[in-house]
Short mmCIF file of C-alpha atoms in Angstrom, two decimals:
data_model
loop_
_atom_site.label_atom_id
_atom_site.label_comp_id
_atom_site.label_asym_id
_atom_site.label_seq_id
_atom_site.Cartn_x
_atom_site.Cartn_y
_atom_site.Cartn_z
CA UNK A 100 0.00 0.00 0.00
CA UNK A 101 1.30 3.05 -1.11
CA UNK A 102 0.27 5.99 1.47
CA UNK A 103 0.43 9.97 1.14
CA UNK A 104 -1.12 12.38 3.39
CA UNK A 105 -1.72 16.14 4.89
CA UNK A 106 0.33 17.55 7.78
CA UNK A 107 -0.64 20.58 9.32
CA UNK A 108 -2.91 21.55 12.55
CA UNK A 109 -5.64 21.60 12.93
CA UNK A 110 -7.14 19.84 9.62
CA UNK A 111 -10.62 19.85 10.24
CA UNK A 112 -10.97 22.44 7.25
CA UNK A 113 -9.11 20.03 4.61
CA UNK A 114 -10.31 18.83 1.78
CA UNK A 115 -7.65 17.00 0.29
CA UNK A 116 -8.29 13.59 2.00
CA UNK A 117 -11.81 13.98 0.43
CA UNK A 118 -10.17 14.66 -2.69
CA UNK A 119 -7.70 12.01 -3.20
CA UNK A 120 -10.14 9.63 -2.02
CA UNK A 121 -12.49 10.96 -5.32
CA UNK A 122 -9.34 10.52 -7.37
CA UNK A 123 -8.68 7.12 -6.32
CA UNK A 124 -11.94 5.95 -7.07
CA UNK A 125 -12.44 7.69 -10.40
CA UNK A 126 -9.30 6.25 -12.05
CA UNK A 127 -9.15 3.14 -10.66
CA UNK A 128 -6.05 3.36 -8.21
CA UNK A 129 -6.44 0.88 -5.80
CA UNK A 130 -3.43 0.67 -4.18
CA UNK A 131 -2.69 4.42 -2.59
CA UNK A 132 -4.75 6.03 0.49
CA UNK A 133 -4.32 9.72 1.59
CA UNK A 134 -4.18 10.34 5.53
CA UNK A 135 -4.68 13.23 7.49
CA UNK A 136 -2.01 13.64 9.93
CA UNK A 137 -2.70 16.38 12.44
CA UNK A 138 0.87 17.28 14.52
CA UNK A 139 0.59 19.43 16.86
CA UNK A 140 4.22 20.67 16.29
CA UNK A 141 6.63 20.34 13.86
CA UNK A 142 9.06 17.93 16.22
CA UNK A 143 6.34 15.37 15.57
CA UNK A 144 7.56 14.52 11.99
CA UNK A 145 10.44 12.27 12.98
CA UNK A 146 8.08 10.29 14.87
CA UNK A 147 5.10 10.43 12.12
CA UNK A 148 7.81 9.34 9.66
CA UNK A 149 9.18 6.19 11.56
CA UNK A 150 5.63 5.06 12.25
CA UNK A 151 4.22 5.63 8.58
CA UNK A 152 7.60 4.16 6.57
CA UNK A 153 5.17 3.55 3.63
CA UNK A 154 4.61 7.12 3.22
CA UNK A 155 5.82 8.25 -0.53
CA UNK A 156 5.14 11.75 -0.26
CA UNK A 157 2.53 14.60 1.88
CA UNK A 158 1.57 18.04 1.67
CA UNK A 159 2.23 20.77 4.33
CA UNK A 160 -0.28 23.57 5.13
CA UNK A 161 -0.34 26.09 8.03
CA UNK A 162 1.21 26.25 10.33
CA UNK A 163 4.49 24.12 8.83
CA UNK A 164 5.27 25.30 5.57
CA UNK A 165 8.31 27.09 7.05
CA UNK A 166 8.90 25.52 9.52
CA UNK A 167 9.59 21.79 7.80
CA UNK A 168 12.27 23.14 5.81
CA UNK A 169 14.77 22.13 8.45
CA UNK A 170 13.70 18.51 8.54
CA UNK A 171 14.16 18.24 4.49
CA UNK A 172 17.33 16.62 3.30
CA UNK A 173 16.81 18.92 0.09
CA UNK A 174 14.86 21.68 -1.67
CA UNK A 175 13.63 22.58 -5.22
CA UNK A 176 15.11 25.46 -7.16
CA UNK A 177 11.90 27.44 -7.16
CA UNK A 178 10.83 26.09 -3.40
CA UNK A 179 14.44 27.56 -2.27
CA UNK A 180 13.57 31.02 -3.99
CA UNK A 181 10.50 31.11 -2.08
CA UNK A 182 11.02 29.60 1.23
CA UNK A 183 8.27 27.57 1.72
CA UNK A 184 7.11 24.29 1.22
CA UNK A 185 3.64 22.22 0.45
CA UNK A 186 4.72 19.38 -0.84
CA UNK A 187 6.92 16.45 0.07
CA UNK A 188 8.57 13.48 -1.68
CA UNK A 189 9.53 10.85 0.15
CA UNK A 190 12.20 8.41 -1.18
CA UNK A 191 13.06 6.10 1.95
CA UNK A 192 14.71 8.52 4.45
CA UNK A 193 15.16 11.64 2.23
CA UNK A 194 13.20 14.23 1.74
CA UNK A 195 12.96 16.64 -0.90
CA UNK A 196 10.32 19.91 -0.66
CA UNK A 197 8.51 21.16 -3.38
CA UNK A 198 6.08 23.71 -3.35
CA UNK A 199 2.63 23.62 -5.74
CA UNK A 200 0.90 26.32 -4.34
CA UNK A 201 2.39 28.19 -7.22
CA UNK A 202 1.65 25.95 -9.79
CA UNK A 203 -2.17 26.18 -8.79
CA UNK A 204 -2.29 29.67 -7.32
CA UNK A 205 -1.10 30.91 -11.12
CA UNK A 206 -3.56 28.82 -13.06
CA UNK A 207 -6.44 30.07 -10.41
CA UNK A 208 -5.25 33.68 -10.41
CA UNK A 209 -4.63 33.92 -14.68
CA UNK A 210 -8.50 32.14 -15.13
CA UNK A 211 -9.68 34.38 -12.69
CA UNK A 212 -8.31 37.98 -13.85
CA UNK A 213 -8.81 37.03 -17.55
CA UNK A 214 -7.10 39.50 -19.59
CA UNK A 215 -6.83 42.31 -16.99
CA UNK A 216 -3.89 42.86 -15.10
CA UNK A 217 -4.89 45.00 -12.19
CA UNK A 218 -1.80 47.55 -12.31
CA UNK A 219 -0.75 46.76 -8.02
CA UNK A 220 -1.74 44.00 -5.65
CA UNK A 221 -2.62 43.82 -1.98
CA UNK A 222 -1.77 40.66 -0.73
CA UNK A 223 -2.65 39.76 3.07
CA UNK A 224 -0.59 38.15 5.13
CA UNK A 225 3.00 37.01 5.52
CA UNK A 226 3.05 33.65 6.20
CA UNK A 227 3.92 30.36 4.03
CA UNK A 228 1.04 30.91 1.95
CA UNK A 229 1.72 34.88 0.96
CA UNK A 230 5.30 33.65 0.12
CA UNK A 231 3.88 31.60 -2.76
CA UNK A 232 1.41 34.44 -3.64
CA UNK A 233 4.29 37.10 -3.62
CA UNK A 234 6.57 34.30 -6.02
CA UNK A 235 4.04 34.24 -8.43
CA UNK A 236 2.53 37.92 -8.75
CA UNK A 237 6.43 38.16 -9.32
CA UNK A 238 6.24 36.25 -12.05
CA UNK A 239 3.29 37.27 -13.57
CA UNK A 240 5.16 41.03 -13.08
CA UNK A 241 2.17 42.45 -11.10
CA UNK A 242 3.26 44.89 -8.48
CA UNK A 243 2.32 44.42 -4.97
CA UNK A 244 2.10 45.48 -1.47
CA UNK A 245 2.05 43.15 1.70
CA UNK A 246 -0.35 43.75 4.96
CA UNK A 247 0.36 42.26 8.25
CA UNK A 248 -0.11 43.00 11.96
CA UNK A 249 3.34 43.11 12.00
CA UNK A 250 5.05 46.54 10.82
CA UNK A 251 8.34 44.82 10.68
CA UNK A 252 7.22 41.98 7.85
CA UNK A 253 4.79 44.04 5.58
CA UNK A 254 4.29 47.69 3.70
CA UNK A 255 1.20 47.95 5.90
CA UNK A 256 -0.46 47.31 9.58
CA UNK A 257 -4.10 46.54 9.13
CA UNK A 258 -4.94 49.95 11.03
CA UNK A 259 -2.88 51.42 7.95
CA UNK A 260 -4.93 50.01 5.01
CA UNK A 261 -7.00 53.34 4.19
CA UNK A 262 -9.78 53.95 1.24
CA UNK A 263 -6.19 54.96 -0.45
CA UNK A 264 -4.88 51.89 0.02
CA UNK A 265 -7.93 49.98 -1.38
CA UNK A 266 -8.66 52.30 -4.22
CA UNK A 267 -4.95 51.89 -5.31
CA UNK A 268 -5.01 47.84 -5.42
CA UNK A 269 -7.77 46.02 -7.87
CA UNK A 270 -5.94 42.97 -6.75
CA UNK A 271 -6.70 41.97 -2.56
CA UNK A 272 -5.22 38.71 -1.96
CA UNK A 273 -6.30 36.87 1.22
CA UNK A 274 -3.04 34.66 1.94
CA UNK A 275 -4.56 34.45 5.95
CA UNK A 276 -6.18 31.87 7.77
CA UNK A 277 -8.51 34.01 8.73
CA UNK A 278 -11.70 33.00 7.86
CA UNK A 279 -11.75 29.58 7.20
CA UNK A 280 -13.32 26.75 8.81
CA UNK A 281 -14.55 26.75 11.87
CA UNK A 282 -13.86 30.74 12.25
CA UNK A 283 -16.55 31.69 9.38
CA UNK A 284 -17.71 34.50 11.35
CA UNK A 285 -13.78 36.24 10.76
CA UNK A 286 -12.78 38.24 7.75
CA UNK A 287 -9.62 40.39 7.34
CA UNK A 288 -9.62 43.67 8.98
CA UNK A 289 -9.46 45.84 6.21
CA UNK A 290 -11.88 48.55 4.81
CA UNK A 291 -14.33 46.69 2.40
CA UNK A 292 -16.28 49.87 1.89
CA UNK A 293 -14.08 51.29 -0.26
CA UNK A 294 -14.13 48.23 -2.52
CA UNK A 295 -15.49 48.61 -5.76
CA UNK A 296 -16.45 46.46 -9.04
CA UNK A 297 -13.63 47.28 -10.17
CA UNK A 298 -11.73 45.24 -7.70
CA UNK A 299 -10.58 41.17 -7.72
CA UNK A 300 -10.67 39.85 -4.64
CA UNK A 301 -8.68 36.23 -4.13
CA UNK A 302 -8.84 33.79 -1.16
CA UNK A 303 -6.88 30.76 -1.27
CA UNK A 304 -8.85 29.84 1.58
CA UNK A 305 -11.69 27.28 0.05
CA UNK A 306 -13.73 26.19 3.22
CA UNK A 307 -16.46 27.75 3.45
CA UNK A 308 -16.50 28.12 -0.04
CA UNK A 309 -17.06 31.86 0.24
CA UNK A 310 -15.49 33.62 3.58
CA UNK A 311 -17.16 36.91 5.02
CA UNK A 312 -14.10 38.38 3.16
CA UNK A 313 -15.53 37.32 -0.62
CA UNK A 314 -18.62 38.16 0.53
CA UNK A 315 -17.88 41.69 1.74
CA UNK A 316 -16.45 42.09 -1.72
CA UNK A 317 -19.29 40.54 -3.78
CA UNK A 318 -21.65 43.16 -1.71
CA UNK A 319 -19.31 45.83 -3.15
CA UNK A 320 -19.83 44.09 -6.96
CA UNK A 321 -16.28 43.04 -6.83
CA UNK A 322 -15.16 40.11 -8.71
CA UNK A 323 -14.43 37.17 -6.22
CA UNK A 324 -12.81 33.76 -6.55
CA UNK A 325 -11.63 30.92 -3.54
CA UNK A 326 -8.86 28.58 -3.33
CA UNK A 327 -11.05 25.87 -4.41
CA UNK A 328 -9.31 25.69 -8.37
CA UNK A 329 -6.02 26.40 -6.65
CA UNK A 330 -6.73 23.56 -4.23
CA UNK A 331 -7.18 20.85 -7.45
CA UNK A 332 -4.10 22.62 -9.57
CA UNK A 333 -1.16 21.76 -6.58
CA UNK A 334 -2.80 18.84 -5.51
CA UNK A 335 -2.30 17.04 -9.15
CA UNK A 336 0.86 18.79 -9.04
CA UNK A 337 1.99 17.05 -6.16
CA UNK A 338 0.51 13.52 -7.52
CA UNK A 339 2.92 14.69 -10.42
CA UNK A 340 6.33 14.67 -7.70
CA UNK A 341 5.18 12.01 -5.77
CA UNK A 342 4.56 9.41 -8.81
CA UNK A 343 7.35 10.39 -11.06
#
């Protein structure tokens, strides 16, 4: 049996065992399952790795896509440039990290903005996930500005995001956990008033399948998308690493 799986904590908002387990069954692969494996830190890989030696690869979502990267015996060109990781191969002991995040995230983001190319971006947050979202507005050469409740890490607090702010970035990414699943009732602090139809709001966060944050913006006549498309792109990615 060949086994993959989902580290992070907590997972109750995942989809991706439901997922695989829909892929399995639709092409006939009867000889792979996909685990969730809730650690409550980081030192628990060792230990998850010795018990689950059949493990041939996982993903990594928040809070360890940083903080794996010491536990990895190697890293992928682009994963280095961006310092973080989602995905995992495992071949025996060693470890490589990957990250598909960007692989999805730009297929999402180009479907979603069509043939516009809103002229700066506003992405929100700092952590794993924005480094993916900042690597690939990067490559897709669209400006952008970072918000976090730390001044050290971002162009902006949260208390700092004005109507200027808004009115000067068509592009708000949500790269936070805020929001998702169970805390539905949270959106990012930032002034959706000022939000017009004009503006594309992005959250890679996919359950619930539309936060208070897209729905702030839909209110406003904003175009809105999840991380739902972004979700199947690096998760076929990573079948891609794992299964080469």
């Amino acid at each position: 049996m060949k086994r993959y799986g989902l580290i992070g904590y907590p997972l109750g908002h995942s989809f991706s065992a439901r997922y695989f387990a829909d892929k399995f069954a639709r092409e006939g692969i009867a000889d792979c399952r996909y685990d969730l494996y809730e650690l409550k830190t980081s030192e628990e890989l060792p230990a998850l790795l010795e018990a689950q030696p059949e493990l041939r690869g996982f993903n990594v979502t928040i809070p360890y896509k940083q903080q794996i990267i010491p536990y990895l015996d190697d890293l992928s060109p682009e994963t280095r440039m961006i310092g973080a990781v989602n995905c995992v191969r495992c071949e025996g002991r060693r470890l490589t990290g990957y990250n598909t995040d960007v692989t999805g995230l730009r297929a999402s983001l180009e479907t979603f903005l069509g043939g516009e190319r809103p002229e700066r971006a506003l992405v929100l947050g700092t952590g794993g996930a924005s480094q993916a979202v900042q690597y690939v507005l990067a490559q897709m050469e669209i400006p952008f500005d970072l918000v976090s409740r730390n001044p050290a890490t971002g162009n902006y607090t949260y208390d700092e995001v004005s109507d200027e702010v808004i009115g000067s970035h068509r592009l708000i990414i949500n790269a936070s956990p805020v929001g998702m699943h169970p805390n539905v009732d949270e959106a990012p602090r930032i002034p959706y008033a000022f939000v017009t139809p004009s503006h594309y709001l992005f959250d890679l966060i996919y359950n619930p399948a539309e936060t208070l944050f897209l729905q702030y913006g839909a209110q406003r006549g904003a175009h809105t998308c999840n991380g739902l498309d972004m979700l199947v792109g690096q998760a076929e990615a990573a079948w891609a690493i794992w299964n080469r």
